[in-house]
PDB file of C-alpha atoms in Angstrom:
ATOM      1  CA  MET A   2     139.116 322.087  62.106  1.00  0.00           C
ATOM      2  CA  SER A   3     135.380 322.421  63.386  1.00  0.00           C
ATOM      3  CA  MET A   4     135.273 324.400  66.659  1.00  0.00           C
ATOM      4  CA  ILE A   5     131.898 322.383  67.445  1.00  0.00           C
ATOM      5  CA  PRO A   6     132.264 319.822  69.397  1.00  0.00           C
ATOM      6  CA  SER A   7     131.734 316.095  67.921  1.00  0.00           C
ATOM      7  CA  PHE A   8     128.780 314.752  69.870  1.00  0.00           C
ATOM      8  CA  PHE A   9     128.968 311.457  68.898  1.00  0.00           C
ATOM      9  CA  GLY A  10     132.480 310.301  68.983  1.00  0.00           C
ATOM     10  CA  ASN A  11     135.883 310.741  66.932  1.00  0.00           C
ATOM     11  CA  ASN A  12     135.208 309.474  63.296  1.00  0.00           C
ATOM     12  CA  ARG A  13     139.150 309.454  62.925  1.00  0.00           C
ATOM     13  CA  ARG A  14     138.258 306.079  60.440  1.00  0.00           C
ATOM     14  CA  GLY A  15     136.728 308.129  57.886  1.00  0.00           C
ATOM     15  CA  SER A  16     134.174 306.071  57.765  1.00  0.00           C
ATOM     16  CA  ASN A  17     130.896 307.349  55.992  1.00  0.00           C
ATOM     17  CA  SER A  18     128.678 306.674  59.860  1.00  0.00           C
ATOM     18  CA  PHE A  19     129.660 309.393  62.236  1.00  0.00           C
ATOM     19  CA  PHE A  20     127.009 308.002  64.256  1.00  0.00           C
ATOM     20  CA  ASP A  21     127.408 304.776  66.118  1.00  0.00           C
ATOM     21  CA  PRO A  22     124.279 303.702  66.951  1.00  0.00           C
ATOM     22  CA  PHE A  23     125.620 300.187  69.271  1.00  0.00           C
ATOM     23  CA  SER A  24     128.000 302.365  70.995  1.00  0.00           C
ATOM     24  CA  LEU A  25     127.111 303.266  74.535  1.00  0.00           C
ATOM     25  CA  ASP A  26     129.474 306.318  75.077  1.00  0.00           C
ATOM     26  CA  VAL A  27     127.605 309.251  75.967  1.00  0.00           C
ATOM     27  CA  TRP A  28     129.520 312.373  75.362  1.00  0.00           C
ATOM     28  CA  ASP A  29     131.011 314.027  78.186  1.00  0.00           C
ATOM     29  CA  PRO A  30     130.803 318.183  77.758  1.00  0.00           C
ATOM     30  CA  PHE A  31     133.309 318.499  80.385  1.00  0.00           C
ATOM     31  CA  LYS A  32     135.893 316.132  79.394  1.00  0.00           C
ATOM     32  CA  ASP A  33     138.379 319.029  78.240  1.00  0.00           C
ATOM     33  CA  PHE A  34     138.384 320.893  81.233  1.00  0.00           C
ATOM     34  CA  PRO A  35     141.265 320.872  83.683  1.00  0.00           C
ATOM     35  CA  SER A  36     139.828 320.242  86.905  1.00  0.00           C
ATOM     36  CA  SER A  37     140.962 319.993  90.465  1.00  0.00           C
ATOM     37  CA  SER A  38     138.643 317.645  91.724  1.00  0.00           C
ATOM     38  CA  SER A  39     140.027 314.526  93.147  1.00  0.00           C
ATOM     39  CA  PHE A  40     137.126 312.554  91.544  1.00  0.00           C
ATOM     40  CA  SER A  41     137.941 313.656  88.487  1.00  0.00           C
ATOM     41  CA  ARG A  42     141.688 312.786  88.904  1.00  0.00           C
ATOM     42  CA  GLU A  43     140.404 309.279  90.405  1.00  0.00           C
ATOM     43  CA  ASN A  44     138.170 308.447  87.673  1.00  0.00           C
ATOM     44  CA  SER A  45     140.419 309.707  84.954  1.00  0.00           C
ATOM     45  CA  ALA A  46     141.155 306.422  83.821  1.00  0.00           C
ATOM     46  CA  ILE A  47     137.779 305.995  82.627  1.00  0.00           C
ATOM     47  CA  VAL A  48     138.412 308.192  79.665  1.00  0.00           C
ATOM     48  CA  ASN A  49     142.024 307.312  78.920  1.00  0.00           C
ATOM     49  CA  ALA A  50     140.729 303.229  77.593  1.00  0.00           C
ATOM     50  CA  ARG A  51     140.627 304.043  74.090  1.00  0.00           C
ATOM     51  CA  VAL A  52     139.209 301.100  72.136  1.00  0.00           C
ATOM     52  CA  ASP A  53     138.548 300.615  68.461  1.00  0.00           C
ATOM     53  CA  TRP A  54     136.198 298.651  67.091  1.00  0.00           C
ATOM     54  CA  ARG A  55     136.202 296.903  63.683  1.00  0.00           C
ATOM     55  CA  GLU A  56     133.895 294.970  61.707  1.00  0.00           C
ATOM     56  CA  THR A  57     135.412 291.863  59.518  1.00  0.00           C
ATOM     57  CA  PRO A  58     133.299 289.474  57.357  1.00  0.00           C
ATOM     58  CA  GLU A  59     134.115 286.629  60.075  1.00  0.00           C
ATOM     59  CA  ALA A  60     133.929 288.820  63.332  1.00  0.00           C
ATOM     60  CA  HIS A  61     134.057 292.178  65.517  1.00  0.00           C
ATOM     61  CA  VAL A  62     137.424 292.776  66.937  1.00  0.00           C
ATOM     62  CA  PHE A  63     137.871 295.326  69.585  1.00  0.00           C
ATOM     63  CA  LYS A  64     141.129 296.832  70.588  1.00  0.00           C
ATOM     64  CA  ALA A  65     141.619 298.298  73.430  1.00  0.00           C
ATOM     65  CA  ASP A  66     144.713 300.471  74.887  1.00  0.00           C
ATOM     66  CA  LEU A  67     145.825 299.443  78.245  1.00  0.00           C
ATOM     67  CA  PRO A  68     149.301 300.729  79.380  1.00  0.00           C
ATOM     68  CA  GLY A  69     150.977 299.455  81.871  1.00  0.00           C
ATOM     69  CA  LEU A  70     148.071 296.469  83.056  1.00  0.00           C
ATOM     70  CA  LYS A  71     148.429 292.960  83.558  1.00  0.00           C
ATOM     71  CA  LYS A  72     145.744 290.906  82.352  1.00  0.00           C
ATOM     72  CA  GLU A  73     144.557 289.964  85.723  1.00  0.00           C
ATOM     73  CA  GLU A  74     143.664 293.337  86.127  1.00  0.00           C
ATOM     74  CA  VAL A  75     141.356 293.030  83.299  1.00  0.00           C
ATOM     75  CA  LYS A  76     137.520 291.823  82.979  1.00  0.00           C
ATOM     76  CA  VAL A  77     135.736 291.032  79.581  1.00  0.00           C
ATOM     77  CA  GLU A  78     132.273 290.130  80.477  1.00  0.00           C
ATOM     78  CA  ILE A  79     129.110 289.677  78.091  1.00  0.00           C
ATOM     79  CA  GLU A  80     125.903 291.258  79.924  1.00  0.00           C
ATOM     80  CA  ASP A  81     122.464 290.559  78.880  1.00  0.00           C
ATOM     81  CA  ASP A  82     123.584 288.368  76.039  1.00  0.00           C
ATOM     82  CA  SER A  83     124.397 291.771  73.850  1.00  0.00           C
ATOM     83  CA  VAL A  84     126.627 294.107  75.795  1.00  0.00           C
ATOM     84  CA  LEU A  85     130.474 293.373  75.650  1.00  0.00           C
ATOM     85  CA  LYS A  86     132.046 295.068  78.887  1.00  0.00           C
ATOM     86  CA  ILE A  87     135.882 295.719  79.654  1.00  0.00           C
ATOM     87  CA  SER A  88     136.382 297.383  82.899  1.00  0.00           C
ATOM     88  CA  GLY A  89     139.488 296.953  85.290  1.00  0.00           C
ATOM     89  CA  GLN A  90     141.514 299.063  87.548  1.00  0.00           C
ATOM     90  CA  ARG A  91     144.795 301.056  87.424  1.00  0.00           C
ATOM     91  CA  HIS A  92     146.037 301.042  90.768  1.00  0.00           C
ATOM     92  CA  VAL A  93     148.186 304.376  92.484  1.00  0.00           C
ATOM     93  CA  GLU A  94     151.698 303.856  92.612  1.00  0.00           C
ATOM     94  CA  LYS A  95     152.921 303.396  95.935  1.00  0.00           C
ATOM     95  CA  GLU A  96     154.594 306.707  97.853  1.00  0.00           C
ATOM     96  CA  ASP A  97     157.606 306.198  99.771  1.00  0.00           C
ATOM     97  CA  LYS A  98     158.137 309.133 102.532  1.00  0.00           C
ATOM     98  CA  ASN A  99     161.620 309.985 101.242  1.00  0.00           C
ATOM     99  CA  ASP A 100     160.065 310.697  97.439  1.00  0.00           C
ATOM    100  CA  THR A 101     159.709 314.554  95.862  1.00  0.00           C
ATOM    101  CA  TRP A 102     157.246 314.056  93.283  1.00  0.00           C
ATOM    102  CA  HIS A 103     157.588 316.835  90.406  1.00  0.00           C
ATOM    103  CA  ARG A 104     154.885 315.593  88.438  1.00  0.00           C
ATOM    104  CA  VAL A 105     152.213 312.984  88.052  1.00  0.00           C
ATOM    105  CA  GLU A 106     150.538 312.581  84.557  1.00  0.00           C
ATOM    106  CA  ARG A 107     149.515 309.099  84.252  1.00  0.00           C
ATOM    107  CA  SER A 108     146.006 308.276  85.476  1.00  0.00           C
ATOM    108  CA  SER A 109     144.483 305.773  88.002  1.00  0.00           C
ATOM    109  CA  GLY A 110     141.307 304.367  89.281  1.00  0.00           C
ATOM    110  CA  GLN A 111     138.602 302.093  87.562  1.00  0.00           C
ATOM    111  CA  PHE A 112     137.461 302.340  84.128  1.00  0.00           C
ATOM    112  CA  THR A 113     134.744 300.559  82.041  1.00  0.00           C
ATOM    113  CA  ARG A 114     133.736 300.443  78.372  1.00  0.00           C
ATOM    114  CA  LYS A 115     130.496 298.984  76.876  1.00  0.00           C
ATOM    115  CA  PHE A 116     129.459 297.974  73.550  1.00  0.00           C
ATOM    116  CA  ARG A 117     126.078 296.782  72.822  1.00  0.00           C
ATOM    117  CA  LEU A 118     126.572 293.650  70.132  1.00  0.00           C
ATOM    118  CA  PRO A 119     124.847 293.354  66.775  1.00  0.00           C
ATOM    119  CA  GLU A 120     122.205 290.312  67.036  1.00  0.00           C
ATOM    120  CA  ASN A 121     124.329 288.208  64.797  1.00  0.00           C
ATOM    121  CA  VAL A 122     127.524 287.458  66.870  1.00  0.00           C
ATOM    122  CA  LYS A 123     128.441 283.877  68.654  1.00  0.00           C
ATOM    123  CA  MET A 124     128.449 285.000  72.424  1.00  0.00           C
ATOM    124  CA  ASP A 125     129.646 281.917  73.364  1.00  0.00           C
ATOM    125  CA  GLN A 126     133.203 281.944  71.016  1.00  0.00           C
ATOM    126  CA  VAL A 127     133.782 285.075  72.351  1.00  0.00           C
ATOM    127  CA  LYS A 128     137.878 285.227  72.615  1.00  0.00           C
ATOM    128  CA  ALA A 129     140.031 287.693  74.579  1.00  0.00           C
ATOM    129  CA  ALA A 130     144.110 288.505  74.615  1.00  0.00           C
ATOM    130  CA  MET A 131     146.169 290.569  75.865  1.00  0.00           C
ATOM    131  CA  GLU A 132     149.594 291.644  74.026  1.00  0.00           C
ATOM    132  CA  ASN A 133     151.677 294.884  75.263  1.00  0.00           C
ATOM    133  CA  GLY A 134     149.419 296.684  76.720  1.00  0.00           C
ATOM    134  CA  VAL A 135     146.937 295.758  74.236  1.00  0.00           C
ATOM    135  CA  LEU A 136     143.332 293.571  74.932  1.00  0.00           C
ATOM    136  CA  THR A 137     141.822 292.722  71.855  1.00  0.00           C
ATOM    137  CA  VAL A 138     138.775 290.768  71.978  1.00  0.00           C
ATOM    138  CA  THR A 139     136.798 289.107  69.352  1.00  0.00           C
ATOM    139  CA  VAL A 140     133.191 288.177  68.811  1.00  0.00           C
ATOM    140  CA  PRO A 141     132.607 285.801  65.750  1.00  0.00           C
ATOM    141  CA  LYS A 142     130.112 286.652  63.478  1.00  0.00           C
ATOM    142  CA  ALA A 143     126.996 284.074  63.369  1.00  0.00           C
ATOM    143  CA  GLU A 144     126.432 282.943  59.696  1.00  0.00           C
ATOM    144  CA  THR A 145     123.230 285.255  58.352  1.00  0.00           C
ATOM    145  CA  LYS A 146     121.026 283.144  56.902  1.00  0.00           C
ATOM    146  CA  LYS A 147     119.090 284.051  53.525  1.00  0.00           C
ATOM    147  CA  ALA A 148     115.416 284.250  53.371  1.00  0.00           C
ATOM    148  CA  ASP A 149     113.500 281.330  52.448  1.00  0.00           C
ATOM    149  CA  VAL A 150     111.852 282.442  49.036  1.00  0.00           C
ATOM    150  CA  LYS A 151     108.472 280.292  48.298  1.00  0.00           C
ATOM    151  CA  SER A 152     107.196 281.359  44.531  1.00  0.00           C
ATOM    152  CA  ILE A 153     103.330 280.882  45.030  1.00  0.00           C
ATOM    153  CA  GLN A 154     101.293 279.999  41.842  1.00  0.00           C
ATOM    154  CA  ILE A 155      98.673 282.555  41.010  1.00  0.00           C
ATOM    155  CA  SER A 156      95.200 281.201  40.315  1.00  0.00           C
ATOM    156  CA  GLY A 157      92.616 282.213  38.038  1.00  0.00           C
TER     157      GLY A 157
END
């Protein structure tokens, strides 16, 4: 196991490329440090929105783990015809004055993930579905046209 942090994300799928030029994720050098500030606790849901992106011959498929969220609490948007944005908010559970909390580990707050899409996608046919806390976004690929090759006769 390497002691050097991965600046370009987790390469758990074993692909040859460890740098994803389409991802807009930024490495956070402080994400593994414990913090007692209210800012980091309120925004900790950002780190917990884990997304897998796989490409099939027909489409790009994104799967996001969003346990405990309803589809009404999640937004899927396309920005500038090139960026897929998945966002939402996990609300804090209402406190009862008579309750004694022993531990609060579930995160709450807003989260946003953005992914730059390649040019060969059909933006008008994007579909999203949520089942058992897993959001699946399917972005169909456009057919790539083969370059027309025209032979030129050489004179002389």
